[in-house]
Structures are given as C-alpha cells and as structure tokens.
CSV table of N, CA and C in Angstrom, one decimal:
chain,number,residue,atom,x,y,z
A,1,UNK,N,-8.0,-13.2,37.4
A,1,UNK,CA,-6.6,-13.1,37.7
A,1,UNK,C,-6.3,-12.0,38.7
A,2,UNK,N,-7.1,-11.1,38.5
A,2,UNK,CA,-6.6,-9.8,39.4
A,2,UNK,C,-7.5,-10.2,40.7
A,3,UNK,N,-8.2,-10.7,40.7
A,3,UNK,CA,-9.2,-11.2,42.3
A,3,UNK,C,-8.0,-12.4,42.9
A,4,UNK,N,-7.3,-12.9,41.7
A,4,UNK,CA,-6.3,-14.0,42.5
A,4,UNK,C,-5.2,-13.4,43.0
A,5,UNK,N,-4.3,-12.5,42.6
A,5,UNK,CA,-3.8,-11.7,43.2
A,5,UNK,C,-4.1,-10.6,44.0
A,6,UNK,N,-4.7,-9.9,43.6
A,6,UNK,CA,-5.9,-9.1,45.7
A,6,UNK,C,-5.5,-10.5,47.0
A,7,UNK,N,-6.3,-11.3,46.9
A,7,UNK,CA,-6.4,-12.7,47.4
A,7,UNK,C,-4.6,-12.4,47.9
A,8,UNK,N,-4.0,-12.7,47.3
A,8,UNK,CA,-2.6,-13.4,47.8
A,8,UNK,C,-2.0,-12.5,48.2
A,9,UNK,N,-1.6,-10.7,47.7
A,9,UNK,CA,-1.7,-9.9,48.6
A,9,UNK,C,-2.2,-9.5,49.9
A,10,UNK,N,-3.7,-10.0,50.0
A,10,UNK,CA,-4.5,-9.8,51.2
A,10,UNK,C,-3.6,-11.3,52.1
A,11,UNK,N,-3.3,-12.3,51.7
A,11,UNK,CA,-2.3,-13.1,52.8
A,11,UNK,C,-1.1,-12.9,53.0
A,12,UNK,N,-0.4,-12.3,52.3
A,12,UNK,CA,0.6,-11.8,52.7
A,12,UNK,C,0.5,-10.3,53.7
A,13,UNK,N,-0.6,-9.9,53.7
A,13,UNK,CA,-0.8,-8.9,54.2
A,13,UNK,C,-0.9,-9.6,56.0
A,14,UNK,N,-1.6,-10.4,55.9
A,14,UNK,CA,-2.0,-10.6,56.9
A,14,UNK,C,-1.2,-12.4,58.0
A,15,UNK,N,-0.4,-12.9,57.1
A,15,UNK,CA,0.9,-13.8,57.1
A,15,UNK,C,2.0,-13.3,58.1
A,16,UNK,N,2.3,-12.2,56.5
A,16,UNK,CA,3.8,-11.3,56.8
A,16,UNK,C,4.1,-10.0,57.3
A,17,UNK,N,2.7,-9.2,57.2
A,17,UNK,CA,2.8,-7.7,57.5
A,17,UNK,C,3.0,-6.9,56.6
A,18,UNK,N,3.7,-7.2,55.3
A,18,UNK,CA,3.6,-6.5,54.4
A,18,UNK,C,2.5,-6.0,53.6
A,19,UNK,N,2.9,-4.8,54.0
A,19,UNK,CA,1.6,-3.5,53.3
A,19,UNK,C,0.9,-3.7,51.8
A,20,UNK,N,-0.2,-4.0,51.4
A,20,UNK,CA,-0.9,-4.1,50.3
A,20,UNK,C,0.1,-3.1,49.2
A,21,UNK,N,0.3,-2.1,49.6
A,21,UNK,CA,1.0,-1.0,48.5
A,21,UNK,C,2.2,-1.2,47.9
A,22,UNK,N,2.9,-1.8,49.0
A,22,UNK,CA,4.5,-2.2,49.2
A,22,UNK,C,4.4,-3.4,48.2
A,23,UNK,N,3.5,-4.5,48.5
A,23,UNK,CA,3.5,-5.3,48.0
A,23,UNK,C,3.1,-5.3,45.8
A,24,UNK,N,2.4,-4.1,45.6
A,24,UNK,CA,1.8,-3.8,44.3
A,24,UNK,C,2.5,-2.7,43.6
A,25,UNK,N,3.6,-2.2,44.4
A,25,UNK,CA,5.0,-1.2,43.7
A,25,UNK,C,5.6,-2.7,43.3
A,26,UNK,N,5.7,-3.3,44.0
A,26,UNK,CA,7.1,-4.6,43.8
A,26,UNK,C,6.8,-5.3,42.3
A,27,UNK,N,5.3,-5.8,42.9
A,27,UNK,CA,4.7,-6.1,41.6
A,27,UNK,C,4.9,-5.1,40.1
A,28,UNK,N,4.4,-4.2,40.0
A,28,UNK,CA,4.5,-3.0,39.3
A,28,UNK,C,6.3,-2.6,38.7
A,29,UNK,N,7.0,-2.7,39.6
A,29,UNK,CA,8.1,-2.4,39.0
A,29,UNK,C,8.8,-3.4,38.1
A,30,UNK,N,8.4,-4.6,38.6
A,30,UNK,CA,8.8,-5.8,38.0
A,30,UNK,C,8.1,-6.2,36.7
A,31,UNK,N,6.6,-5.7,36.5
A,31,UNK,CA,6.4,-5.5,35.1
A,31,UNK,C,7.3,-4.5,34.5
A,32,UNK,N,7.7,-3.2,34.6
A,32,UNK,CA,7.8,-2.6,33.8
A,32,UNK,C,9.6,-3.0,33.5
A,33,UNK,N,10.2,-3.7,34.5
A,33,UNK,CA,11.6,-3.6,34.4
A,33,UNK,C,11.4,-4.9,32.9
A,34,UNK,N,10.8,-6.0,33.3
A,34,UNK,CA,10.0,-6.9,32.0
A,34,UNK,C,10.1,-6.3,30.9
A,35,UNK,N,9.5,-5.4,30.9
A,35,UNK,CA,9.2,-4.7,30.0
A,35,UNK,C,10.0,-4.2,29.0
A,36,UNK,N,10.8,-3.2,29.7
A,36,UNK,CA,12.0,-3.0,29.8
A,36,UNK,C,13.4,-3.7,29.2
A,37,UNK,N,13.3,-4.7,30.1
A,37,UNK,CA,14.5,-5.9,29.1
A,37,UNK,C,13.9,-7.1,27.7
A,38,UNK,N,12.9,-6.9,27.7
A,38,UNK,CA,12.3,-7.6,26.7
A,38,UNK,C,12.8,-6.5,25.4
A,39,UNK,N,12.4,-5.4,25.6
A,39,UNK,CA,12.3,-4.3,24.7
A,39,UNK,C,14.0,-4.2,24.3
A,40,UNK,N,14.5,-3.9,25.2
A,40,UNK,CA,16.1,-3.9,25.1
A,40,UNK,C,16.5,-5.1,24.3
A,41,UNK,N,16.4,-6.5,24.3
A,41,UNK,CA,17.1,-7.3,23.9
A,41,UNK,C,16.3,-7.3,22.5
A,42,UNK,N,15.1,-7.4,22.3
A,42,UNK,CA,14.6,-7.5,21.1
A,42,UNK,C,15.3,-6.0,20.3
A,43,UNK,N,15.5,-5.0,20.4
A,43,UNK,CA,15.8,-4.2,19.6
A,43,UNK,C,17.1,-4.4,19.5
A,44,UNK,N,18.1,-4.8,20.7
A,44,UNK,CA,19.4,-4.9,19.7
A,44,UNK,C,19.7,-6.4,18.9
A,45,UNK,N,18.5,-6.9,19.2
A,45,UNK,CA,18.9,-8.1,18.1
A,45,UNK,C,18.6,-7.7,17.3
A,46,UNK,N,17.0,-7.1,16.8
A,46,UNK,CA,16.2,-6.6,15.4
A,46,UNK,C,17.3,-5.6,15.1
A,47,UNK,N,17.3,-4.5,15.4
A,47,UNK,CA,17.9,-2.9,14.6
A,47,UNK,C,19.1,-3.8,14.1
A,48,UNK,N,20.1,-3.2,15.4
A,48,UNK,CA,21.9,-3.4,14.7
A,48,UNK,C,22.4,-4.6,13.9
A,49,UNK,N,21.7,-5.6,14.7
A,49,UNK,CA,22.4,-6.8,14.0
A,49,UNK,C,21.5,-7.6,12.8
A,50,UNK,N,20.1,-7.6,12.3
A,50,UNK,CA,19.6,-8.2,11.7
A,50,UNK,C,19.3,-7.0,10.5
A,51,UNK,N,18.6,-6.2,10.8
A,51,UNK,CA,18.2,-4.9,9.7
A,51,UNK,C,19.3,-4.4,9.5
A,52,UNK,N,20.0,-4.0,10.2
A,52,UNK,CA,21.1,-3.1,9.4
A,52,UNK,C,22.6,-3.4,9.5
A,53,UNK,N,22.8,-4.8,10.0
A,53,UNK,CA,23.7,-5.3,10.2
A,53,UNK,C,24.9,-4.3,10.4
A,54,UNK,N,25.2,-3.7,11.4
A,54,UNK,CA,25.7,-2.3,11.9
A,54,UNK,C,27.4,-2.8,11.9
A,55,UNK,N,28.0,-2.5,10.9
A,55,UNK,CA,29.3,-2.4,10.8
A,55,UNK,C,30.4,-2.5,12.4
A,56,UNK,N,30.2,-1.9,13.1
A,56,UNK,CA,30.1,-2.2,14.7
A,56,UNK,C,30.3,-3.3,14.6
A,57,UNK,N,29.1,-3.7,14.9
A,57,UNK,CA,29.0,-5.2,15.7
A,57,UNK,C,29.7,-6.4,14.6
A,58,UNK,N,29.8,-6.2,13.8
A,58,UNK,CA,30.5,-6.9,12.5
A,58,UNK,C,31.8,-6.5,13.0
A,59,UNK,N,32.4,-5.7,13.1
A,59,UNK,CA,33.8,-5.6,13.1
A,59,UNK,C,34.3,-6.3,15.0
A,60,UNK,N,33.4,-6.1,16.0
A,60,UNK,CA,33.8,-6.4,17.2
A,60,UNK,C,33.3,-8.0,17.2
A,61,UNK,N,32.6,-9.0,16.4
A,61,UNK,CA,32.7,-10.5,16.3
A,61,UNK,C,33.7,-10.8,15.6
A,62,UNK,N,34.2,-10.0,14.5
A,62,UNK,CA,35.1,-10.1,13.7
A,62,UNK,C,36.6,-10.4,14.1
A,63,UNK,N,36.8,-9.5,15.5
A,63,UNK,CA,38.3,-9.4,16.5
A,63,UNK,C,37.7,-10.2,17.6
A,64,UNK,N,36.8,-10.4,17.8
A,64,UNK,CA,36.9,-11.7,19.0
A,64,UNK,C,36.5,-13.1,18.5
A,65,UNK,N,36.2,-13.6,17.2
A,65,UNK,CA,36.3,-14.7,16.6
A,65,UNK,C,37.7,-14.8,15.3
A,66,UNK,N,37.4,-16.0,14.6
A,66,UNK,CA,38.0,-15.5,13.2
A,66,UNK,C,37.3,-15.9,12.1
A,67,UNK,N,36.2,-15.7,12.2
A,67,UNK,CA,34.9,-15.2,11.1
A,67,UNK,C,35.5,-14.3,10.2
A,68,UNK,N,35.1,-14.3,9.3
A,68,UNK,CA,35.3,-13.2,8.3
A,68,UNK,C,34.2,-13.0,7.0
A,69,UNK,N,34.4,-11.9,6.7
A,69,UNK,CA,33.7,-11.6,5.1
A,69,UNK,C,32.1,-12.1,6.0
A,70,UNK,N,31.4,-13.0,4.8
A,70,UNK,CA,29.7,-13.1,5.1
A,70,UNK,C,30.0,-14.1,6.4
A,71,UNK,N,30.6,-14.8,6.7
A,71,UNK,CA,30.6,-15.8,7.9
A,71,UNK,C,30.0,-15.1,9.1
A,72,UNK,N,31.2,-13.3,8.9
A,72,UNK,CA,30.8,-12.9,10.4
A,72,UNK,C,29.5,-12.1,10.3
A,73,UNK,N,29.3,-11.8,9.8
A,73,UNK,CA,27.6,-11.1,9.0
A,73,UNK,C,26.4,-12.2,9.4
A,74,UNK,N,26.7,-13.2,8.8
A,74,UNK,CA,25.9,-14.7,9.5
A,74,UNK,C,26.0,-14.3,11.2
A,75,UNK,N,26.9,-14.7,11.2
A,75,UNK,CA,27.5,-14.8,12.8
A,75,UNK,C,26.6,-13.7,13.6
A,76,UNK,N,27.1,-12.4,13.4
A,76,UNK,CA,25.9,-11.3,13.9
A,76,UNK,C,24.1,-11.8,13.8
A,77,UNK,N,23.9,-12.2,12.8
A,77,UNK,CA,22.8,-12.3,12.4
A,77,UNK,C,22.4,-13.6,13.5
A,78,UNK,N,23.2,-14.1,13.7
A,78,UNK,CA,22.7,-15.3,14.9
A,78,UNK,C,22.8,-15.2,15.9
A,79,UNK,N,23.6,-14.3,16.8
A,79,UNK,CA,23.2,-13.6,17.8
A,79,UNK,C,22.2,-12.3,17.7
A,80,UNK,N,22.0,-11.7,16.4
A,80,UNK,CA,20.5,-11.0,16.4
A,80,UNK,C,19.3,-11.7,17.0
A,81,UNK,N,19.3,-13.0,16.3
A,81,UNK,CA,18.3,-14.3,16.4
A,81,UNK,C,18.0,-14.3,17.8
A,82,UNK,N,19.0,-15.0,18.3
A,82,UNK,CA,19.5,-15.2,19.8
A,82,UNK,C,18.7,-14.4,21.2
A,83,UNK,N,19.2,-13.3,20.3
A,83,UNK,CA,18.9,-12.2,21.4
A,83,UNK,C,16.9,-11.7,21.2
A,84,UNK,N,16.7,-11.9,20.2
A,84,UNK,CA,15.5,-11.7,19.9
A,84,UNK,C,14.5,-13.4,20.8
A,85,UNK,N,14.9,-14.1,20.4
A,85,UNK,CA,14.7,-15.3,21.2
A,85,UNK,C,14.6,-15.3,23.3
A,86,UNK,N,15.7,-14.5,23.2
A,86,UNK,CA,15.7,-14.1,24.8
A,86,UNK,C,14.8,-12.8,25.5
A,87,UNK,N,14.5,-12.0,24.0
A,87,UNK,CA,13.8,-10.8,25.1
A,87,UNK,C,12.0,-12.0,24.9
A,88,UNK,N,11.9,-13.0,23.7
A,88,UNK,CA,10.5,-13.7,23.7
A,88,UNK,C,10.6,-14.1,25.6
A,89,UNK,N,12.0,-14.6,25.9
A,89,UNK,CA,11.7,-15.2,27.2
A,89,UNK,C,11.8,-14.5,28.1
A,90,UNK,N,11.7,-13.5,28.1
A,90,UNK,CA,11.6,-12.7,29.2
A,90,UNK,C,9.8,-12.1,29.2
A,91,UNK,N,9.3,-12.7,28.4
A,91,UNK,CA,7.8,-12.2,28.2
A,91,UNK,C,7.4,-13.4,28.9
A,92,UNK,N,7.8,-14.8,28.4
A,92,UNK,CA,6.9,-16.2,29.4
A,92,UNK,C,7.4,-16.7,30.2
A,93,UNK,N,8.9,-16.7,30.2
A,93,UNK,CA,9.2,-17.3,31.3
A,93,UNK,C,8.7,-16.7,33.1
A,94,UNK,N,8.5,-17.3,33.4
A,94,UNK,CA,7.5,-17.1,35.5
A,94,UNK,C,8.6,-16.6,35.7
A,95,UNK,N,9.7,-17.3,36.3
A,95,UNK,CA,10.6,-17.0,36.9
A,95,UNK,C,11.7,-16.4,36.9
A,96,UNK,N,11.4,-14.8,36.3
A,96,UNK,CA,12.4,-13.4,36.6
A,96,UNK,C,13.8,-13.4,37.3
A,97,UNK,N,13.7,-14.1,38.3
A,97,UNK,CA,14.7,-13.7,39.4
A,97,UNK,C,15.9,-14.5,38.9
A,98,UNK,N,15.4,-15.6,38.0
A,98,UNK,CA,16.2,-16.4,37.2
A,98,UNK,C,17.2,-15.6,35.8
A,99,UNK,N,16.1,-15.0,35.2
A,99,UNK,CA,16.5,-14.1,34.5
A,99,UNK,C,17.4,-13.0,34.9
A,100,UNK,N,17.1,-12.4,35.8
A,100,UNK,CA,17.9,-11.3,36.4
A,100,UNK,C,19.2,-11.8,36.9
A,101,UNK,N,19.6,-12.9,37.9
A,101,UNK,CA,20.4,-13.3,37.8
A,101,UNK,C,21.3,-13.8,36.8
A,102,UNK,N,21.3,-14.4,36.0
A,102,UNK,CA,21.9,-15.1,34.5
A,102,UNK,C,22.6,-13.3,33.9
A,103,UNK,N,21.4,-12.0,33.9
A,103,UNK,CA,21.4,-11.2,33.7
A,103,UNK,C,23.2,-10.2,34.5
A,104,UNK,N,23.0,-10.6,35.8
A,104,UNK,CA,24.2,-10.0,36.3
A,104,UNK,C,25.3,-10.7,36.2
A,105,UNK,N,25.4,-11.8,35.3
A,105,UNK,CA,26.8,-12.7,35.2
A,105,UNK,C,27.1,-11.9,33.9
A,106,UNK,N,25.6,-12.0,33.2
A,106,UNK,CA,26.7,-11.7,31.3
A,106,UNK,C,26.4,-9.9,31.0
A,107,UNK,N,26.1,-9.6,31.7
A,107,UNK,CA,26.6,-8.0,31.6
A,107,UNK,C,27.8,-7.9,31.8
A,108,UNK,N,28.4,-8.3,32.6
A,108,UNK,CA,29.9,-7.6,32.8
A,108,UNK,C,30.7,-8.1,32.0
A,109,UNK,N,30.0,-9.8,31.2
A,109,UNK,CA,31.4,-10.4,30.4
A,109,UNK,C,30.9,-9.4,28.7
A,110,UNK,N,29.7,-9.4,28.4
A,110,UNK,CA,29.3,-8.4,27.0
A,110,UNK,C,30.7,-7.4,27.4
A,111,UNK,N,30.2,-6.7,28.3
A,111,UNK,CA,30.6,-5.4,28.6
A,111,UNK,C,32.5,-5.7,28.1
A,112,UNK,N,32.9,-6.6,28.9
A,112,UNK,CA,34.6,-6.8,29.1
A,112,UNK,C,34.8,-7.1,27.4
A,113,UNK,N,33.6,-8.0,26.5
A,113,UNK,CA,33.6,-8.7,25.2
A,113,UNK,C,34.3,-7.1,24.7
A,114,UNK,N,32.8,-6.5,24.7
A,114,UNK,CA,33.2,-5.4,23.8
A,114,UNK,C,34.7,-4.6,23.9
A,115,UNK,N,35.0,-4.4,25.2
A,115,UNK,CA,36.2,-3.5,25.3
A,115,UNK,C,37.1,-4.3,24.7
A,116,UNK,N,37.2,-6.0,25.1
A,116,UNK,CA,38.1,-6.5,24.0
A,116,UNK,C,38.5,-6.0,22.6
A,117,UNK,N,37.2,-6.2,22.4
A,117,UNK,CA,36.8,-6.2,20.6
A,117,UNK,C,37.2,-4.8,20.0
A,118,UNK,N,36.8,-3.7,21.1
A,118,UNK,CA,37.1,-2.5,20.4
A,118,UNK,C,37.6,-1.7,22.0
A,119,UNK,N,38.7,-1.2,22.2
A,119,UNK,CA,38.7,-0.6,23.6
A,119,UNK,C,38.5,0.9,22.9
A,120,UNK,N,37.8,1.5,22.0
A,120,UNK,CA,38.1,2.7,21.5
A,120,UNK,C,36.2,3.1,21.8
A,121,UNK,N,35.6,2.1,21.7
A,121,UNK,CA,34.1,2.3,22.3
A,121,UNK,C,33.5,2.7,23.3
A,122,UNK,N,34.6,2.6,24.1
A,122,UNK,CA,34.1,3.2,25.3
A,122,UNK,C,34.0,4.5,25.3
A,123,UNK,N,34.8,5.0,24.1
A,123,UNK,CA,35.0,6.8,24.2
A,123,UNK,C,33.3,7.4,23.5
A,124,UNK,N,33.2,6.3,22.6
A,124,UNK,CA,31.2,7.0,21.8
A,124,UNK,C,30.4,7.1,22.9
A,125,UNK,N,29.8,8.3,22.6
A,125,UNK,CA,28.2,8.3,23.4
A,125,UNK,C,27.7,7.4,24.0
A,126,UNK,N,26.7,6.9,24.6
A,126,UNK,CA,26.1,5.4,24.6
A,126,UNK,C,26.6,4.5,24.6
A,127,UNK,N,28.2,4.5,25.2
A,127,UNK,CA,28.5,3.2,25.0
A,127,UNK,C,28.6,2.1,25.5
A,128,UNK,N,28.8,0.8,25.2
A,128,UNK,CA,28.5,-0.5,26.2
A,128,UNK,C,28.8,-0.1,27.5
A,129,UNK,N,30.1,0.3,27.7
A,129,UNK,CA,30.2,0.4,29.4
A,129,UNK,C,29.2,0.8,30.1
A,130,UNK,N,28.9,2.0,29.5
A,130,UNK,CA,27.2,3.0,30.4
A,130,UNK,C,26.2,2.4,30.3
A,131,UNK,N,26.0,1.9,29.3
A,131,UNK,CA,24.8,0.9,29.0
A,131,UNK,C,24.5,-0.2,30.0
A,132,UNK,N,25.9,-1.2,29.6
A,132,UNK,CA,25.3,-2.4,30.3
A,132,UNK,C,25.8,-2.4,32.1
A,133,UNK,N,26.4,-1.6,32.2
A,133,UNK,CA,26.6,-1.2,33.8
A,133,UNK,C,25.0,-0.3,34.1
A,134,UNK,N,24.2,0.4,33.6
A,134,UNK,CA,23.0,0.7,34.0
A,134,UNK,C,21.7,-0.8,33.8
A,135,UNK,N,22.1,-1.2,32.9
A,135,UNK,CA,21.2,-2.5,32.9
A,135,UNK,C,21.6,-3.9,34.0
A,136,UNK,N,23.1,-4.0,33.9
A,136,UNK,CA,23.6,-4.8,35.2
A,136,UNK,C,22.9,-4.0,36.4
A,137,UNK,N,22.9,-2.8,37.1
A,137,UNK,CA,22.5,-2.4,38.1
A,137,UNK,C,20.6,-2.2,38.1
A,138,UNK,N,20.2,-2.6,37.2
A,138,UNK,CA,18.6,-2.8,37.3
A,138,UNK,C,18.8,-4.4,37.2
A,139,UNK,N,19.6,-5.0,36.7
A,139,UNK,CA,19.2,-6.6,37.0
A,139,UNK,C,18.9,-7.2,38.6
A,140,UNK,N,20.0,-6.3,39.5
A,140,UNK,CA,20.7,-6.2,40.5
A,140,UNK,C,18.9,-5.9,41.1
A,141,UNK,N,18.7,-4.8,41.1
A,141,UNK,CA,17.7,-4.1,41.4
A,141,UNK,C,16.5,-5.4,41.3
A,142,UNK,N,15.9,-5.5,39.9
A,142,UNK,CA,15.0,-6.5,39.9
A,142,UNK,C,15.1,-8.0,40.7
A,143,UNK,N,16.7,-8.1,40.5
A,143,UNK,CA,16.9,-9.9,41.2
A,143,UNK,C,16.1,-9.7,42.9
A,144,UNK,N,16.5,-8.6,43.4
A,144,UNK,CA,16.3,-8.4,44.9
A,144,UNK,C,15.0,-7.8,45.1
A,145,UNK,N,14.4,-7.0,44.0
A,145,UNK,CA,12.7,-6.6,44.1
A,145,UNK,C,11.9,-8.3,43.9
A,146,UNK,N,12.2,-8.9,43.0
A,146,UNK,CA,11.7,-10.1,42.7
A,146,UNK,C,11.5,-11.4,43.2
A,147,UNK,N,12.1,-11.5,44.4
A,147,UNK,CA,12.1,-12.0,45.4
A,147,UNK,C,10.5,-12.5,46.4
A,148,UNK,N,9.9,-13.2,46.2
A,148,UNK,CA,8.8,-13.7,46.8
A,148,UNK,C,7.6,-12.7,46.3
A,149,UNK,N,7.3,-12.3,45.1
A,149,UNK,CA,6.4,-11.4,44.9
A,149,UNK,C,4.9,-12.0,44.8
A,150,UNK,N,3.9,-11.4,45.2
A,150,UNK,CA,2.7,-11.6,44.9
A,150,UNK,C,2.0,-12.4,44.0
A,151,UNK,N,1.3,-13.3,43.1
A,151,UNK,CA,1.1,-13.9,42.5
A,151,UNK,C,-0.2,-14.4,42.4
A,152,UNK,N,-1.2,-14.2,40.9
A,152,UNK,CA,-2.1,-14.9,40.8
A,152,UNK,C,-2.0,-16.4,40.9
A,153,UNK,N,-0.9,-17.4,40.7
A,153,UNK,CA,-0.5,-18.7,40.7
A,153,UNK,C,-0.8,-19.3,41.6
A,154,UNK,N,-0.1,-18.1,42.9
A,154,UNK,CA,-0.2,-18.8,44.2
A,154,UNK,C,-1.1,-19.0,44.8
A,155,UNK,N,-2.2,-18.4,44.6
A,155,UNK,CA,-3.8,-18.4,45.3
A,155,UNK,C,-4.4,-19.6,45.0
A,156,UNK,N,-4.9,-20.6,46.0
A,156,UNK,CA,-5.2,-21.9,45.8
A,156,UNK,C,-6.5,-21.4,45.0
A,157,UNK,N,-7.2,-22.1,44.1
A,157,UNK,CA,-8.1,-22.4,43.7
A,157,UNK,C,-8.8,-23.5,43.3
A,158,UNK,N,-10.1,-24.1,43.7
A,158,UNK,CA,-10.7,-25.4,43.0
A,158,UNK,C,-11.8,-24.7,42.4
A,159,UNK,N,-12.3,-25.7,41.4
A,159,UNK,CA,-13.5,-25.3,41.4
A,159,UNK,C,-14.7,-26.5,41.5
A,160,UNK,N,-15.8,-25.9,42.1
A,160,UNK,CA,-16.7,-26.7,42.6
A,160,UNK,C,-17.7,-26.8,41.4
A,161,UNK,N,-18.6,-27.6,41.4
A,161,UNK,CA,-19.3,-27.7,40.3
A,161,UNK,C,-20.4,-26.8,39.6
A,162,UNK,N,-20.8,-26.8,38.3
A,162,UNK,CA,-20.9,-25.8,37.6
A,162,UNK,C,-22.0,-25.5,37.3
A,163,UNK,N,-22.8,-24.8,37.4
A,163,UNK,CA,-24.1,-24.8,37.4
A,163,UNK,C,-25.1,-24.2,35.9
C-alpha cells in the first residue's frame, strides 16, 4: 500500500509539479482531521446521549420536538446511535470530500437547532456555537485540502503470474 502511494505521488510529482512533501502534508492532515471527526461524533453520541443521557440534550429535543418523558430519552438515544453510526462512516467511507461537505451544511443548522432549543447555551463554556463553528471551519479546511489527494487506489496495478 505504501509503495502504491510513493508510486502515485511520484506521478503527480512528475504530471502536475506538485512537490512529494506538499503532496504527504495533504495526505497527513486528512488522516488526522479523520480522525478527528470520527472521534468527535462517536463521543457525543456514546458520552452525552447514550451513557449518561445528559439532561441537556434531553431538554433541547424536548423544545424542538414534542417528545416527552421516556419518548425524548429514546429520541436522544437515537440520535446517540446515529451519530455513532456516522463517526463508523467516516472511518470507511473513500470519499471525505463528501463528508466534509454534507459536514458544512449541518453544522450551521445543529448550531441554529441548538440556539433554538436553548438560546441560553450559548452563554456555557464550550458551547455549540464555538464548537461547531470551529468544526464547520475544519470541514471547510478538509473539503478544500481533500481535493484530488494522493492515493494507494489510484496506482494501476495487475498482477502477472505467480511463481
């Protein structure tokens, strides 16, 4: 895998002009941003909403549906699911840029959900607004880093017979 990407680097290097290094930052940041939103989405599905079903997020599905009692408790617990389901697809799904995109549409409407739900949230530490405006602006970042990147995939391969 890594001799297939050298390989596709070394054509792009020699294609497009772009520099071996330039091309293995790009790569590199894009794992870790991966990484990154995988981690994010699985933990606020696992912690707040599944383990400790965080009074929060119960109370803000609570004023933007009309769930109540265990329904909205369920309710949370299915967007725990959900969300835990999406950081799995940010570990196999190929195509990032896809992600990242999809990513800059529903950051801003979470972000507007929450202020609906609670406009008093914005005032806590850590709150949605800071958050998903710093994750909206890495989606931003990755959509535009992830752009034609390097690829073991892309390197033709056959194989000849086996000795």
């Amino acid at each position: 895998m890594g001799t297939a990407l050298s390989f596709d680097v070394l054509k792009r290097w020699i294609e497009k002009g772009e520099l071996p290094r330039t091309q293995y930052i790009r790569v590199f940041i894009n794992v870790i941003v991966t990484m990154l939103f995988f981690f994010v989405w699985l933990y606020h599905g696992l912690v707040p909403k599944i383990i400790v079903k965080s009074p929060e997020e119960v109370s803000m599905l609570s004023s933007l549906t009309s769930l109540e009692g265990t329904a909205v408790i369920k309710g949370v617990e299915i967007i725990g699911f959900l969300e835990i389901v999406f950081a799995g697809v940010w570990v196999f799904y190929r195509k990032k840029r896809h992600l990242h995109a999809l990513q800059i549409i529903v950051f801003p409407i979470l972000t507007i959900s929450a202020l609906i739900a609670s406009p008093s949230i914005s005032l806590h530490p850590f709150n949605p607004v800071t958050f998903n405006a710093s994750l909206w602006i890495l989606s931003i970042i990755g959509f535009l880093i992830s752009r034609d990147l390097p690829s073991a995939t892309s390197c033709k391969r056959t194989r000849k017979g086996v000795i």
